C-alpha positions as a printed NumPy array, in Angstrom:
array([[-15.69 , -10.99 , -55.302],
       [-17.409, -10.929, -51.642],
       [-14.91 , -10.812, -48.668],
       [-13.941, -14.095, -46.426],
       [-15.258, -14.869, -43.844],
       [-11.897, -16.864, -42.59 ],
       [-10.658, -14.098, -40.686],
       [ -6.978, -16.37 , -40.185],
       [ -5.756, -19.193, -37.859],
       [ -6.659, -18.514, -34.252],
       [ -5.218, -21.744, -32.433],
       [ -3.734, -25.213, -33.562],
       [ -5.069, -27.758, -31.287],
       [ -3.   , -31.278, -31.309],
       [ -3.007, -34.379, -28.79 ],
       [ -1.565, -36.581, -26.418],
       [ -2.201, -39.462, -23.781],
       [ -0.434, -37.438, -21.066],
       [ -0.95 , -34.357, -21.099],
       [  1.147, -33.225, -18.766],
       [  3.861, -34.286, -20.026],
       [  2.993, -32.212, -23.26 ],
       [  3.064, -29.801, -21.241],
       [  6.059, -29.706, -20.322],
       [  7.59 , -31.138, -23.19 ],
       [  6.256, -28.061, -25.097],
       [  7.182, -25.478, -22.422],
       [ 10.489, -26.909, -22.599],
       [ 10.004, -25.56 , -26.027],
       [  8.518, -23.003, -26.388],
       [ 10.066, -20.931, -23.481],
       [  6.932, -20.105, -21.556],
       [  3.751, -21.696, -19.642],
       [  0.219, -22.772, -20.416],
       [ -1.682, -20.187, -18.948],
       [ -4.841, -22.336, -19.521],
       [ -5.76 , -25.598, -17.574],
       [ -8.122, -27.989, -17.13 ],
       [ -9.423, -29.289, -15.112],
       [ -6.102, -28.643, -12.994],
       [ -1.798, -28.83 , -13.133],
       [ -1.73 , -32.033, -11.614],
       [ -4.036, -33.999, -13.908],
       [ -4.607, -31.721, -17.538],
       [ -7.593, -33.098, -19.296],
       [ -6.522, -30.007, -21.636],
       [ -3.84 , -26.88 , -21.822],
       [ -3.469, -24.1  , -23.792],
       [ -0.08 , -21.875, -24.701],
       [  0.046, -18.336, -26.274],
       [  2.844, -18.619, -28.933],
       [  4.855, -15.448, -30.99 ],
       [  4.389, -12.06 , -32.118],
       [  0.44 , -12.757, -32.366],
       [ -0.279, -14.57 , -29.526],
       [ -1.294, -17.993, -31.737],
       [ -3.14 , -20.283, -29.345],
       [ -1.332, -24.468, -29.348],
       [ -4.241, -26.485, -27.344],
       [ -2.747, -29.792, -26.072],
       [ -6.311, -32.252, -25.704],
       [ -6.199, -35.509, -24.477],
       [ -7.184, -38.289, -26.557],
       [ -9.598, -39.335, -25.589],
       [-11.682, -36.349, -26.674],
       [-10.651, -37.114, -30.605],
       [-13.416, -37.847, -32.906],
       [-14.472, -40.597, -33.091],
       [-12.596, -41.963, -36.026],
       [ -9.786, -39.926, -36.174],
       [ -6.353, -41.35 , -37.081],
       [ -4.131, -42.206, -34.688],
       [ -0.841, -41.994, -37.005],
       [  1.03 , -38.902, -37.463],
       [  0.331, -36.785, -40.979],
       [ -2.941, -34.312, -41.976],
       [ -2.974, -31.167, -42.64 ],
       [  1.152, -29.432, -41.453],
       [  0.418, -25.558, -39.265],
       [  3.838, -25.04 , -39.566],
       [  5.508, -22.246, -36.933],
       [  7.696, -19.651, -38.165],
       [ 11.405, -19.831, -36.71 ],
       [ 14.631, -17.8  , -37.558],
       [ 17.549, -20.531, -36.838],
       [ 15.391, -23.615, -38.665],
       [ 17.993, -25.604, -38.893],
       [ 19.392, -25.173, -35.844],
       [ 15.337, -25.287, -34.295],
       [ 15.149, -29.216, -36.211],
       [ 17.802, -30.033, -33.897],
       [ 16.834, -28.713, -30.592],
       [ 14.188, -31.272, -31.294],
       [ 14.987, -34.387, -31.922],
       [ 17.814, -33.126, -29.404],
       [ 15.46 , -33.504, -27.002],
       [ 13.027, -36.654, -27.88 ],
       [ 10.997, -35.068, -31.298],
       [ 12.047, -37.637, -34.73 ],
       [ 12.038, -36.227, -37.949],
       [  9.617, -35.986, -40.068],
       [ 10.083, -34.085, -43.518],
       [ 13.941, -32.24 , -43.93 ],
       [ 15.055, -29.394, -43.91 ],
       [ 14.025, -28.793, -47.697],
       [ 15.162, -24.373, -49.63 ],
       [ 12.303, -23.777, -51.414],
       [ 13.143, -21.194, -52.782],
       [ 13.379, -17.364, -52.657],
       [ 14.54 , -18.19 , -48.751],
       [ 11.153, -20.08 , -47.953],
       [ 12.884, -23.594, -45.631],
       [ 10.361, -26.178, -43.87 ],
       [ 11.192, -28.986, -42.142],
       [  9.047, -30.633, -39.466],
       [  9.058, -33.711, -37.32 ],
       [  7.001, -36.003, -34.661],
       [  7.011, -34.768, -31.08 ],
       [  7.113, -37.296, -28.204],
       [  3.356, -37.517, -28.476],
       [  2.457, -38.309, -32.16 ],
       [  1.998, -34.882, -33.281],
       [  3.721, -34.018, -36.874],
       [  4.965, -30.41 , -35.471],
       [  6.059, -27.923, -38.829],
       [  8.902, -25.575, -38.943],
       [  8.929, -22.952, -41.488],
       [ 11.017, -19.635, -41.962],
       [  9.026, -17.946, -43.542],
       [  9.652, -14.219, -45.467],
       [  6.313, -13.219, -45.576],
       [  5.799, -13.602, -42.215],
       [  8.972, -11.294, -41.868],
       [  7.51 ,  -9.124, -44.054],
       [  4.119,  -8.432, -42.285],
       [  5.736,  -7.978, -38.893],
       [  8.059,  -5.321, -40.513],
       [ 11.147,  -6.812, -39.525],
       [ 12.857,  -8.069, -43.018],
       [ 16.494,  -9.098, -43.031],
       [ 16.933,  -7.636, -39.336],
       [ 18.372, -11.1  , -37.614],
       [ 15.774, -13.382, -39.009],
       [ 18.309, -15.898, -41.647],
       [ 17.158, -19.785, -42.086],
       [ 20.637, -21.159, -40.033],
       [ 22.366, -23.3  , -41.416]])
């Protein structure tokens, strides 16, 4: 079998009508500021965060730049962010204005998923993944799905 040209996810882009408000909401949730903003921080059309252990990129794009025919409804593919305590994270996101989308579901063998709709209409997927923890070499070190 030939080597895959796909080397890993590098970026997820979401859309918002108010990029500045989305930037601020995500900065509060992620605990970090956006590192890149265009055209400027007062009226951004695009902002980007580097998140997590691998500095994965989360980009927020103004809705005016969505491809023609793109659905304005939440749904479709869901990128899931690993979290240590999925129950507490879902609760905090809902308290911050997100809406429930997929409840916390124990998938077996330590895998737990959930998702919410952010205040800008995007699905924000969450997962507690033993595989992610293993890859970081931190299996069992403070990473439990929560209750």
